Coordinates of C-alpha atoms in Angstrom, one line a residue:
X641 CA 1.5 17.2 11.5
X642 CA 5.3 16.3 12.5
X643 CA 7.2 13.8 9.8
X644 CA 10.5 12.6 10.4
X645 CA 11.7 16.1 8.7
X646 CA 11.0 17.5 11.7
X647 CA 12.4 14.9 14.0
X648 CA 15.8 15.1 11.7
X649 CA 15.8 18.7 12.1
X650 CA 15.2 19.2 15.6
X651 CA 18.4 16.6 15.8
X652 CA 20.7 19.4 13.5
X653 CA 19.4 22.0 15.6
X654 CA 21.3 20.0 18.7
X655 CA 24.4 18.4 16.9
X656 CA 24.7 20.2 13.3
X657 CA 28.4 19.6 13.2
X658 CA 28.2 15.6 14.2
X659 CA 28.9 13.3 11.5
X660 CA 25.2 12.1 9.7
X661 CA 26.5 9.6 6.9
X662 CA 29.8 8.2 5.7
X663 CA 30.0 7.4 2.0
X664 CA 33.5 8.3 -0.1
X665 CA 32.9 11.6 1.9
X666 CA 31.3 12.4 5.5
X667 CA 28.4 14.4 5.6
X668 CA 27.5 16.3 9.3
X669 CA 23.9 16.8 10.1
X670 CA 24.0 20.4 9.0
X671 CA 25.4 19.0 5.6
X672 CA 22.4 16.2 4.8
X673 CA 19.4 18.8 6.1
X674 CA 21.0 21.9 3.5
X675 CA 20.9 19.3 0.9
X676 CA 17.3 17.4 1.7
X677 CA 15.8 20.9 2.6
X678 CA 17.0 22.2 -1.2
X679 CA 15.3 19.3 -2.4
X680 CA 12.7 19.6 -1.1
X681 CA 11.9 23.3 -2.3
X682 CA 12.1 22.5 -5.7
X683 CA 9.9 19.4 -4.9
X684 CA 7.2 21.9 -3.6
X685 CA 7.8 24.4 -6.7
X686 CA 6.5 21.4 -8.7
X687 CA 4.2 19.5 -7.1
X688 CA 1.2 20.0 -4.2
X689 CA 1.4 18.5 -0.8
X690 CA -0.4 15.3 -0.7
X691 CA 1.1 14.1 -3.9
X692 CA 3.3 10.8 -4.6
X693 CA 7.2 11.5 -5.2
X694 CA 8.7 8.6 -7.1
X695 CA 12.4 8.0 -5.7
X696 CA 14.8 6.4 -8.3
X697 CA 18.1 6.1 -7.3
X698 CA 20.9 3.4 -6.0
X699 CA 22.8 5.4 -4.0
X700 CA 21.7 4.6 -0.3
X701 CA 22.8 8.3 0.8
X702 CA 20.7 10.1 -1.8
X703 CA 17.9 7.6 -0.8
X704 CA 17.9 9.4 2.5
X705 CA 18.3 12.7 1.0
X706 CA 15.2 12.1 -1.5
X707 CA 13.0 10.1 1.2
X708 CA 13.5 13.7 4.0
X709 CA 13.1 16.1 0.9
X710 CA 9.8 14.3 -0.2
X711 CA 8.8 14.6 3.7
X712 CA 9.9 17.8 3.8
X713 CA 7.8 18.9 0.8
X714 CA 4.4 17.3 2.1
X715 CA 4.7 14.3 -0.2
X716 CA 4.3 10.4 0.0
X717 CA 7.4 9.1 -1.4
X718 CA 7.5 6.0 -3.5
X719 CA 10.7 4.1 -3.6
X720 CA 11.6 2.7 -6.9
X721 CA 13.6 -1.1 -7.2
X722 CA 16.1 -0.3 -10.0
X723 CA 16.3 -4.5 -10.4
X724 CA 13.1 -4.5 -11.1
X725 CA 12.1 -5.6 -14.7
X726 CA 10.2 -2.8 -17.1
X727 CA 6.8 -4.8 -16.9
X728 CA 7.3 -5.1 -13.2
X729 CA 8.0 -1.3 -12.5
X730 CA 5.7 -0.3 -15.0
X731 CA 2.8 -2.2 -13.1
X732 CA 4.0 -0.4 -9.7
X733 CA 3.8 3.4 -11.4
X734 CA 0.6 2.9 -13.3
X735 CA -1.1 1.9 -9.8
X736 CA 0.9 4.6 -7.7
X737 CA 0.7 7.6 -10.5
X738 CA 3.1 9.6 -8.9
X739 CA 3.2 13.2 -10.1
X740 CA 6.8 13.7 -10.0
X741 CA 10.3 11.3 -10.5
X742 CA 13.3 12.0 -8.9
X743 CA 16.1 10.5 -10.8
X744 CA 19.8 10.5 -9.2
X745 CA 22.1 12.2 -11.1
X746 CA 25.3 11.9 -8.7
X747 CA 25.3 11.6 -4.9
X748 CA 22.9 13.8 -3.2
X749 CA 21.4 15.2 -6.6
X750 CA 18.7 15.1 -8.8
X751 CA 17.0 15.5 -11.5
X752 CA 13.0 16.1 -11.4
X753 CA 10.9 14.6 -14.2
X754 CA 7.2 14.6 -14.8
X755 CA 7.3 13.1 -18.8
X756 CA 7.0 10.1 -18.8
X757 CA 5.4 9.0 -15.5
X758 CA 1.2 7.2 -16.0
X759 CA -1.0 10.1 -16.3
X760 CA -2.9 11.9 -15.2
X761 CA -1.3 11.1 -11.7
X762 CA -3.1 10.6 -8.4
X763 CA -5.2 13.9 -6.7
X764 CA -2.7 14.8 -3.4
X765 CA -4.5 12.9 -1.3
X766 CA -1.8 11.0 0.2
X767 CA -0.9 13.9 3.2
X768 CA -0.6 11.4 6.0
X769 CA 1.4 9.3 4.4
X770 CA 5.2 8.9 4.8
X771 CA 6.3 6.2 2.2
X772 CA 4.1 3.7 -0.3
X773 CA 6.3 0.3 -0.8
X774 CA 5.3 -2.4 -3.2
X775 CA 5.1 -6.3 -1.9
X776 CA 4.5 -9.2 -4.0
X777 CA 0.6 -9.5 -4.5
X778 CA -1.2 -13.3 -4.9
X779 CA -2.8 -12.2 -8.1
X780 CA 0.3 -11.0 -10.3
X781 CA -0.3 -7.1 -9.3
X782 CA 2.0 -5.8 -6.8
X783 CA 0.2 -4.0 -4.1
X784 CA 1.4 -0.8 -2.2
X785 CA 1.3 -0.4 1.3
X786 CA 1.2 3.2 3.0
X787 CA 2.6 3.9 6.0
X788 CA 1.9 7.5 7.9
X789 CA 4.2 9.7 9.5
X790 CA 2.8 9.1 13.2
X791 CA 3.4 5.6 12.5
X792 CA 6.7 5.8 11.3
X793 CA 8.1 8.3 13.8
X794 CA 6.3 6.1 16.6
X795 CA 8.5 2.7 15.1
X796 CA 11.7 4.9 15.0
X797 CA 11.1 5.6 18.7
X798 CA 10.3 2.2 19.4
X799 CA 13.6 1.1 17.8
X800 CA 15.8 3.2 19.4
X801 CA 14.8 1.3 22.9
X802 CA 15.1 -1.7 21.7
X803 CA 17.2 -3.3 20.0
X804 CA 18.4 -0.1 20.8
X805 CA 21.0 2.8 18.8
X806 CA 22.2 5.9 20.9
X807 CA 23.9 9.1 19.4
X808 CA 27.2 8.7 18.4
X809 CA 26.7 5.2 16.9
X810 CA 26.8 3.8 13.6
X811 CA 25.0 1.9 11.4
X812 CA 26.1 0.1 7.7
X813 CA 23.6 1.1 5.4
X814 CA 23.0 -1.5 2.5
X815 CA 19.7 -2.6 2.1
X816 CA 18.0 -1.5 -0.9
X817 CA 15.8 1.0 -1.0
X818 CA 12.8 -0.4 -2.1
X819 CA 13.2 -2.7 1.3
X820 CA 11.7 -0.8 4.4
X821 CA 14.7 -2.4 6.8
X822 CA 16.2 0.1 4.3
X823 CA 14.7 2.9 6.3
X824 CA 16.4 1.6 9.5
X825 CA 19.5 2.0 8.4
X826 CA 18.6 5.7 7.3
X827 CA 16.6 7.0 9.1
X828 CA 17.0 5.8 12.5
X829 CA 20.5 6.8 13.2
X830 CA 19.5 10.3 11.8
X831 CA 16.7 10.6 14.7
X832 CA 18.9 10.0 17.6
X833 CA 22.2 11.5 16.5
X834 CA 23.5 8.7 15.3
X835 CA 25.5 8.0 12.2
X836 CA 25.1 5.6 8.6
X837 CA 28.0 4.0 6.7
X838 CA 27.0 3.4 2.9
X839 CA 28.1 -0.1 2.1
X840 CA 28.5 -0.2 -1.8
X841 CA 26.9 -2.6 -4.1
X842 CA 30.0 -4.7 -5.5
X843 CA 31.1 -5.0 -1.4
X844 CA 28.2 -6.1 -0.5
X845 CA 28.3 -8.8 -2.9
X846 CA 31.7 -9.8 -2.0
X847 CA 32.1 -11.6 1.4
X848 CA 36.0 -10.7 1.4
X849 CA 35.8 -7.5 1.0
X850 CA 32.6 -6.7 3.0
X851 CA 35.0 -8.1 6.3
X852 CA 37.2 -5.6 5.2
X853 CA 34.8 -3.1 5.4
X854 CA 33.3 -3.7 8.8
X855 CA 37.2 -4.1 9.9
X856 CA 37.4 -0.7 9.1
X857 CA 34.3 0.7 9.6
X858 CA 33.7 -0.8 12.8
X859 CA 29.9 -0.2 13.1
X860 CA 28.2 0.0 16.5
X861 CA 25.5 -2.0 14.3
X862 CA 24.8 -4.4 11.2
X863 CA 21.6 -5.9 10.1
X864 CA 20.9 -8.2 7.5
X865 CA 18.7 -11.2 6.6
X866 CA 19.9 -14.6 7.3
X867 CA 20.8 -15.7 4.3
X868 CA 23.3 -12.3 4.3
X869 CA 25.0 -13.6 7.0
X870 CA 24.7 -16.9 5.9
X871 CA 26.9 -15.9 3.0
X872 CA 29.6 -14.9 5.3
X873 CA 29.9 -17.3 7.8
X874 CA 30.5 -19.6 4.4
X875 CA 33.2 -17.5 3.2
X876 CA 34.7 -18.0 7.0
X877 CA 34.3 -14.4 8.5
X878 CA 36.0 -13.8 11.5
X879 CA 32.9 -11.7 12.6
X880 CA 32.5 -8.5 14.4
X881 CA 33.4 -8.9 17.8
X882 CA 32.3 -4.7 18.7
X883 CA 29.5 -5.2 16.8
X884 CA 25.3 -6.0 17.5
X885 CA 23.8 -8.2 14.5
X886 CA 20.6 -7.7 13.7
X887 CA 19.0 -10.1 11.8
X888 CA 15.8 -10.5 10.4
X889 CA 13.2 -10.9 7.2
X890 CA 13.8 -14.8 7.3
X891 CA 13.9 -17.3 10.2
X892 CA 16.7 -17.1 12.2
X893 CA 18.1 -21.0 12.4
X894 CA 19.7 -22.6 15.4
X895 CA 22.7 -23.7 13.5
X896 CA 23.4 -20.2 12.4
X897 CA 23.0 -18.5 15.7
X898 CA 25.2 -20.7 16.5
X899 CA 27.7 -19.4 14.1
X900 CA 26.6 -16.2 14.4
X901 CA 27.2 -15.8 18.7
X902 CA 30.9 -16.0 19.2
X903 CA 31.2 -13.7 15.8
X904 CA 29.6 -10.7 17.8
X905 CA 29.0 -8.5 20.9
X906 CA 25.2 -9.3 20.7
X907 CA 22.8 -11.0 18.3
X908 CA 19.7 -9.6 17.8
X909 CA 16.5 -11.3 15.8
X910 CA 14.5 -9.0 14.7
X911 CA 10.8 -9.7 13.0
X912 CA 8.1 -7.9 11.5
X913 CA 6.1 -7.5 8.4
X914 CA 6.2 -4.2 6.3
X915 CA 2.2 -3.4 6.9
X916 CA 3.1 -3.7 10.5
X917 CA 5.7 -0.9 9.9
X918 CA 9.6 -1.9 10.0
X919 CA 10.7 -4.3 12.9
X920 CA 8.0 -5.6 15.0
X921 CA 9.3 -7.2 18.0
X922 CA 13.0 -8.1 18.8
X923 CA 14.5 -10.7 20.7
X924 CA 18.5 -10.7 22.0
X925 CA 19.7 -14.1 21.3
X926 CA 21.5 -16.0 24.2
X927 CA 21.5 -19.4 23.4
X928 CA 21.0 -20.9 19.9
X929 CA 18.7 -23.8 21.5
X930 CA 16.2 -21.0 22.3
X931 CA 15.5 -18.8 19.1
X932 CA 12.0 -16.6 19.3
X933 CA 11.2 -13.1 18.3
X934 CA 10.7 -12.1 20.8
X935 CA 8.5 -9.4 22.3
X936 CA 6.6 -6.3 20.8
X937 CA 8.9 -3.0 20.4
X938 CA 7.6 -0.1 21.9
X939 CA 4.3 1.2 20.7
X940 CA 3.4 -2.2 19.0
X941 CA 1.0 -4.4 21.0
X942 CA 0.2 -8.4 19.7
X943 CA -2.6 -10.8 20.0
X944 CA -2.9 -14.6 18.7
X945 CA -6.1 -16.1 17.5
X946 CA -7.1 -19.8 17.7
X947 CA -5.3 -20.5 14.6
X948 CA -2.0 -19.5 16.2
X949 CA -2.0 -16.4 13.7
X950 CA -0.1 -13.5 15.1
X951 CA -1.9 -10.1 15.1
X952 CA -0.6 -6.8 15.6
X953 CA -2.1 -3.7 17.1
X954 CA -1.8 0.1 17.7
X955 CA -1.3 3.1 16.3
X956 CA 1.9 2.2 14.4
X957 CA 0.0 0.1 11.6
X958 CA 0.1 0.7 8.1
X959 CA -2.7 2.7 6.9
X960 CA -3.7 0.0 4.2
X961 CA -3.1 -0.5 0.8
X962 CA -3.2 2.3 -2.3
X963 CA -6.1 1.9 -4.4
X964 CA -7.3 -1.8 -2.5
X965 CA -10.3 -1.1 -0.6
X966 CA -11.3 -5.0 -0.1
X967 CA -8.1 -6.1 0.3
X968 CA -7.3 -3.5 3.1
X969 CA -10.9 -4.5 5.0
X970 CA -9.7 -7.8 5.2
X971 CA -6.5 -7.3 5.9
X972 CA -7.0 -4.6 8.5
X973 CA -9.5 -5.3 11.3
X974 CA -10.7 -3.4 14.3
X975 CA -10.9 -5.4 17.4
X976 CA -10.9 -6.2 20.9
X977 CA -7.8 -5.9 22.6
X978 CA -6.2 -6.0 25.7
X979 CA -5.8 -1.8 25.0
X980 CA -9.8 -1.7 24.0
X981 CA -11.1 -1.8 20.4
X982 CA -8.1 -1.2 18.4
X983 CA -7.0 -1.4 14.8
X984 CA -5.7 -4.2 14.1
X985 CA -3.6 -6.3 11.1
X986 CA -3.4 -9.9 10.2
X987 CA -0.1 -11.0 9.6
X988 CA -0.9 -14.6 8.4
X989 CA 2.3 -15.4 9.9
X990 CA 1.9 -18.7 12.6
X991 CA 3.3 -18.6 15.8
X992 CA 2.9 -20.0 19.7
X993 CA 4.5 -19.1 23.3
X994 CA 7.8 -21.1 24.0
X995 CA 7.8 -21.7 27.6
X996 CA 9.2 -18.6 29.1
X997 CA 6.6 -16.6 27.0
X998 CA 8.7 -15.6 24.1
X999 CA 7.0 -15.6 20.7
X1000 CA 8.4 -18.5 18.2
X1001 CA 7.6 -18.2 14.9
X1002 CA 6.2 -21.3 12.9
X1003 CA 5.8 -20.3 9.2
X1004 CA 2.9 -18.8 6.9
X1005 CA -0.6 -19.6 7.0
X1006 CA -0.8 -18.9 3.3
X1007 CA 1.4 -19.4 0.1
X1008 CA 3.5 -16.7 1.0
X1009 CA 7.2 -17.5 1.3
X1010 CA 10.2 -16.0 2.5
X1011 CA 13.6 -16.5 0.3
X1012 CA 16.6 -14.7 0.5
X1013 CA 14.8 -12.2 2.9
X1014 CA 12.4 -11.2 0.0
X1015 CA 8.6 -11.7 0.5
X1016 CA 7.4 -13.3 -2.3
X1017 CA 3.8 -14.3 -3.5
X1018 CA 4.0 -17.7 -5.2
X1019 CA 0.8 -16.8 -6.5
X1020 CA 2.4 -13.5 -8.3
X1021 CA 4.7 -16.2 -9.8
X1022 CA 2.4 -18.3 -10.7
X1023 CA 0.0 -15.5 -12.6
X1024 CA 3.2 -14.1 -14.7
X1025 CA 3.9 -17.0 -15.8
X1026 CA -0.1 -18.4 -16.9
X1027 CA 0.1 -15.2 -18.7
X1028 CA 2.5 -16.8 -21.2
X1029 CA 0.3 -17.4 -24.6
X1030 CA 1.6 -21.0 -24.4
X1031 CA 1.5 -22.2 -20.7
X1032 CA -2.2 -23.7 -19.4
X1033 CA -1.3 -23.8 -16.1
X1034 CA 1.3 -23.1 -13.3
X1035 CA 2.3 -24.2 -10.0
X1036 CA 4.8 -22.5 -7.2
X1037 CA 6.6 -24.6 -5.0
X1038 CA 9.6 -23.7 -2.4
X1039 CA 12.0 -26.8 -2.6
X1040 CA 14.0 -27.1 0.5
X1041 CA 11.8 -24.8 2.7
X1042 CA 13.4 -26.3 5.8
X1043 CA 17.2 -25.9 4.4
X1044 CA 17.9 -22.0 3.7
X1045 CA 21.1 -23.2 2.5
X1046 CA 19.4 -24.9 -0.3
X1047 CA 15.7 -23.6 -0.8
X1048 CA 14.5 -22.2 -4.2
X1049 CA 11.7 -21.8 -6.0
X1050 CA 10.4 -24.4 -8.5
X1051 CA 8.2 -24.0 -10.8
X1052 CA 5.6 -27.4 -13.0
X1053 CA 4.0 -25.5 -16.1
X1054 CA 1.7 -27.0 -18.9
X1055 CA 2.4 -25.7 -22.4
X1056 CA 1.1 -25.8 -24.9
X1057 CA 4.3 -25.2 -27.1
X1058 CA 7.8 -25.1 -26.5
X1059 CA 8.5 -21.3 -24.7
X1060 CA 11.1 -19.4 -23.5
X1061 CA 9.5 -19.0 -19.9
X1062 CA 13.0 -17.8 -18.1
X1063 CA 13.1 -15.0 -20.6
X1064 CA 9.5 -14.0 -20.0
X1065 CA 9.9 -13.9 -16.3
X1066 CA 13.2 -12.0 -16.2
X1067 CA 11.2 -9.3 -18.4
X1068 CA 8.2 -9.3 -15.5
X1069 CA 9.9 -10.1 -12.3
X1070 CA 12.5 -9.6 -10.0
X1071 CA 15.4 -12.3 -9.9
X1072 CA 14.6 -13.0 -6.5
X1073 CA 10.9 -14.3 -7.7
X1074 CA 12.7 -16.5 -10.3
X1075 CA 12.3 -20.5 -10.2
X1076 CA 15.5 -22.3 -9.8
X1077 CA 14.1 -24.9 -12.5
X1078 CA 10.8 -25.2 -14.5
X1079 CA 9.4 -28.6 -15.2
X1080 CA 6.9 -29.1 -18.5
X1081 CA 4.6 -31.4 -17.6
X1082 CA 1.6 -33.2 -19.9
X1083 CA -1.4 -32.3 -16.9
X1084 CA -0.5 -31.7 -13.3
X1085 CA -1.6 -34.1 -10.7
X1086 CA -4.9 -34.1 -8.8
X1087 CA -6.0 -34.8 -5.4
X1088 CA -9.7 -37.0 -5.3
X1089 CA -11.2 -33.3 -5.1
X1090 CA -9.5 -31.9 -8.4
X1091 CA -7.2 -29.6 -7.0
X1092 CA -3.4 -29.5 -7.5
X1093 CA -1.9 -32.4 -5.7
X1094 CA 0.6 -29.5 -4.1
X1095 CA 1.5 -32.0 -1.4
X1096 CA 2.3 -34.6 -4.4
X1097 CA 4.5 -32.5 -6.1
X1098 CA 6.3 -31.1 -2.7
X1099 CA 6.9 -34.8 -2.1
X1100 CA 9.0 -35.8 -5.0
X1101 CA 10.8 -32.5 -4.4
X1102 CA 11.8 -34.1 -1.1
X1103 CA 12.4 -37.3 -2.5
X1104 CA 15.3 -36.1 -4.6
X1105 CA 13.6 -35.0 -7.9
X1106 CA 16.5 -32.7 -8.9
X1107 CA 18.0 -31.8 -12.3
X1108 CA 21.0 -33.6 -12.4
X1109 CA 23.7 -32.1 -15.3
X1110 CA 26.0 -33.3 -18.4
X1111 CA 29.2 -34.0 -17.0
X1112 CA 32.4 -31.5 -17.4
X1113 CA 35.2 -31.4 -19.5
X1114 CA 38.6 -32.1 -18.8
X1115 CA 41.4 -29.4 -18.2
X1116 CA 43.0 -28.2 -14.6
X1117 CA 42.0 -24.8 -14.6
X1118 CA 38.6 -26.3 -16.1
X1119 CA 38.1 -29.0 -13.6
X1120 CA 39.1 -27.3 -10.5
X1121 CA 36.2 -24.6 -11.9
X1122 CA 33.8 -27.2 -12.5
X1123 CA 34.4 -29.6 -9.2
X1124 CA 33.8 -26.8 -7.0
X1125 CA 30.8 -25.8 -9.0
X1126 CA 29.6 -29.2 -8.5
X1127 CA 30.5 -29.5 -4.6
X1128 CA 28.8 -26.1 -4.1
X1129 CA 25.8 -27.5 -6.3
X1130 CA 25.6 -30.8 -4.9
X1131 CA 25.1 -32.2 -8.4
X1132 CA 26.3 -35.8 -9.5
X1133 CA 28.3 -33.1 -12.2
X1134 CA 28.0 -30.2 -14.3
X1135 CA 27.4 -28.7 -17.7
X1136 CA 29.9 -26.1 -18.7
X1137 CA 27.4 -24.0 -20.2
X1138 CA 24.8 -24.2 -17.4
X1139 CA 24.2 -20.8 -15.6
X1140 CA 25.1 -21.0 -12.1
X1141 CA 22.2 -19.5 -11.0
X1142 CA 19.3 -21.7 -13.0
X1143 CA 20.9 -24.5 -11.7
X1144 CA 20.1 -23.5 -8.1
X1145 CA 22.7 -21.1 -7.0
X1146 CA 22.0 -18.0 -4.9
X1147 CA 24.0 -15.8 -3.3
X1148 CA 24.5 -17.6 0.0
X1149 CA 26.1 -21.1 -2.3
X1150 CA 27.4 -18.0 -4.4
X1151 CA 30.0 -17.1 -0.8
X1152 CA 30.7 -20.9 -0.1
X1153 CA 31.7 -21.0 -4.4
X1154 CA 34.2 -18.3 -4.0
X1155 CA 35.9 -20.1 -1.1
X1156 CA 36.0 -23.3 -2.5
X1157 CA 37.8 -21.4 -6.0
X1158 CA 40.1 -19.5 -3.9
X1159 CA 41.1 -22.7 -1.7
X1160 CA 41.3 -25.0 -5.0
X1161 CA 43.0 -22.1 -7.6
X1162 CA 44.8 -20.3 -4.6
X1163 CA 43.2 -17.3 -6.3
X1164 CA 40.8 -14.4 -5.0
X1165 CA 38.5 -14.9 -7.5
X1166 CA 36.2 -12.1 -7.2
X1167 CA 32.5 -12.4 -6.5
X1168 CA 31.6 -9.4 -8.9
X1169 CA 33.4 -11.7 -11.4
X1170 CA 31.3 -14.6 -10.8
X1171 CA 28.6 -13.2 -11.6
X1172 CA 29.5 -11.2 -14.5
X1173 CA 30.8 -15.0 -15.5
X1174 CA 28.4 -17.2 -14.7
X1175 CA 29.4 -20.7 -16.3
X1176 CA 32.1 -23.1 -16.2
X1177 CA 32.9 -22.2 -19.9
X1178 CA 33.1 -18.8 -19.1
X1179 CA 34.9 -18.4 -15.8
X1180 CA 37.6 -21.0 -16.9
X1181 CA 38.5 -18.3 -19.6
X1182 CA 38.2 -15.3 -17.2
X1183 CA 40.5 -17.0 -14.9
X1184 CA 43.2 -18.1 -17.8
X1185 CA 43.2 -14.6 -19.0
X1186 CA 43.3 -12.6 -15.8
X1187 CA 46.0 -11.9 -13.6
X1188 CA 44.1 -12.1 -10.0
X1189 CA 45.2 -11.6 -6.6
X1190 CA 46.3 -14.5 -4.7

């Protein structure tokens, strides 16, 4: 059976001395295939083909190196999220049971630990499969999708035509690796001879310095979500005029195509759900009053029902998911098609033809969300936090759903007792499944059926129902922090203890904050900084005490 080892290797055998990856240090293609191949050896010494390889490391590059060596060894790889909270992870390895961990010990090296890790672990079953990545899951437990080696190279392939990357490009790797537009960054340029640039975690984070980077880098290609770019386009980029932007994992807005167009050589929307393996379909943007995704990528075909529910078909589905048998039946159909009875998968994304036969997407059918471009169950939400001993009952909401700028989770409890819900959460979920604010209320509202009024409770979102803060104390240095925290905020004012972030701040209003501090303090104030500091109180005194750049 040929996994993207293979594919990667047959690519050294043409061009072992072209340059594979760029972190502090180049690597060729000779270079990375020595060091996955080694890996991989001492993977097999341990562990039998078949079996799930956890992957624990931040280091994008040595996430490519442990993702070939687990391929190379037979193995299913399991990507770990190091922001994950314990209870979270935990959850994720006592359903996986790999039999092995790879922990990074420095760039390109690891350490291989079976202690530890749920036992006994899975039988090595798992030969077909290439990767296992978690998604939020309605019930509170994450599930894991598997994705095969056919299917995965056949995406790759796919990918390469269109959008398109040729040998001799490059790429900025910085997604995360427990993100499968992660593996587009990786692993595609290393199938076609092309090159990756690791982006590190504090530039990333930092609008300024990320333009500085893709100044220098000058990548052939960039993708992030829209809320990435978002970020940017706040903190005035210039843009990348030699550069193709793909974006994708959120809806792609008219008003920021329309900031993104002239900052580019082409703008790409990109769209596809990770059981349907990677990016989907694709769509080049020309004109911000026409945004669709587009058509199917090579080896993907697409069907809509009478819902307007978009279904995709062909070989290059994921297999299902780990130990969810019912889930993966309903999930996973097999159909007619325009190909004959296929396999097919139910995205429960809505969508309907525009008029020259491009695909426009229209939202979920379900409570899913997308924020931030993470995927996020409000039902997951919703369970972790009806586990608490002292909450009743729980309900989800997306505020703002129609205003990426702005939109956050909310969450309306019943308790029992006063609680300390935000610390329970941030010890059972990622940040990114957080609620901006949590309301106590004595019962929640009821439609004539009994159900949730959800509609009732979206509607006095809408009608302004925001948390509005004690007002902020006097001082230049002070003042000019807390003004442009409110501005940013869009509060009436601000407490000086309030946390930036549980008052509604993300990382795209975190961009449009640092501008606003620099323009008002004539001071870089970095974004690393920010959020090491995430009050008024505390960034005032940062700022006093710190000699910054201006």
């Amino acid at each position: 059976m040929e996994t993207v080892w293979n594919v990667v290797q047959a690519q050294v055998e043409r061009t072992p001395q072209a340059v594979a990856a760029r972190t502090a240090r180049t690597y060729t293609y000779r270079e990375v295939a020595a060091l996955a191949g080694d890996l991989g050896e001492r993977i097999a010494a341990k562990v039998r083909p078949g079996s799930v390889v956890a992957l624990d490391a931040s280091s994008r590059f040595s996430g490519a190196v442990g993702l070939l060596a687990a391929n190379a060894a037979g193995c299913a790889v399991l990507p770990l999220d190091r922001r994950s909270p314990p209870a979270r992870r935990a959850r994720v390895l006592d359903d996986a049971r790999p039999a092995l961990l790879l922990r990074e010990l420095a760039e390109g090296d690891f350490a291989l630990e079976g202690s530890g890790l749920p036992s006994p672990p899975r039988e090595p079953d798992l030969g077909e499969i290439a990767y296992i990545l978690y998604t939020s899951g309605s019930t509170g437990q994450p599930k894991g999708v598997m994705v095969g080696h056919e299917a995965l190279i056949d995406r790759l392939a796919g990918l390469a035509e269109r959008p398109g990357l040729a040998a001799g490009e490059s790429v900025l790797a910085m997604a995360a690796l427990s993100f499968d537009i992660s593996l587009v960054e990786l692993l595609l340029p290393l199938t076609v001879g092309a090159s990756f640039t690791v982006v590190p975690e504090e530039v990333r984070a930092d609008p300024l310095a990320f333009a500085e980077l893709v100044a220098w880098a000058a990548p052939d290609v960039v993708q992030a979500t829209p809320s990435f770019w978002r970020m940017l386009t706040a903190a005035a980029w210039k843009g990348a005029p030699g550069s193709r932007l793909w974006t994708g994992g959120e809806a792609l807005t008219p008003s920021l195509a329309r900031e993104l167009l002239p900052r580019c050589g082409e703008l790409w929307n990109v769209y596809g759900p990770t059981e349907g393996v990677l990016w989907a379909t694709a769509a080049r943007v020309e004109s911000p009053e026409r945004i669709s995704i587009g058509e199917p990528v090579a080896g993907v075909g697409l069907l809509t029902d009478e819902s307007g529910e978009l279904l995709l078909y062909g070989e290059g589905l994921a297999h299902g998911y780990l130990n969810r048998e019912e889930l993966t039946a309903e999930r996973f159909l097999h159909g007619d098609t325009p190909a004959g009875r296929r396999r097919i998968y139910r995205t429960g994304d809505r969508v309907r033809r525009g008029p020259d036969g491009a695909l426009e997407f229209l939202g979920r059918l379900d409570s899913q969300v997308k924020l931030r471009g993470h995927r996020i169950e409000l039902g997951e939400v919703e369970a972790v936090l009806e586990e608490h001993p002292d909450v009743s009952q729980a309900v989800v909401l997306l505020q703002d759903a129609d205003r990426p700028d702005t939109a956050a989770l909310v969450a309306f409890v019943v308790q029992r007792a006063e609680a300390d819900l935000r610390g329970w959460l941030k010890d059972r979920l990622p940040s990114s499944h957080h609620p901006a604010r949590i309301t106590a209320l004595s019962a929640l509202p009821r439609t004539t059926t009994g159900k949730v009024d959800r509609i009732g409770l979206a509607a006095g979102l809408a009608a302004g129902d925001r948390v509005v803060q004690a007002a902020a104390p006097s001082g230049d240095v002070r003042s000019l922090v807390a003004e442009a925290w409110r501005q940013t905020l869009a509060a009436d004012s601000v407490d000086e203890d309030a946390n930036f972030f549980d008052a509604g701040g993300n990382s795209a209003l975190l961009a449009v904050l640092q501008k606003r501090l620099t323009d008002g303090l004539g001071i870089r104030v970095p974004i690393k900084e920010i959020f090491r500091y995430p009050t008024v109180a505390s960034l005032t005194d940062y700022i006093l005490r710190t000699e910054m750049p201006r």
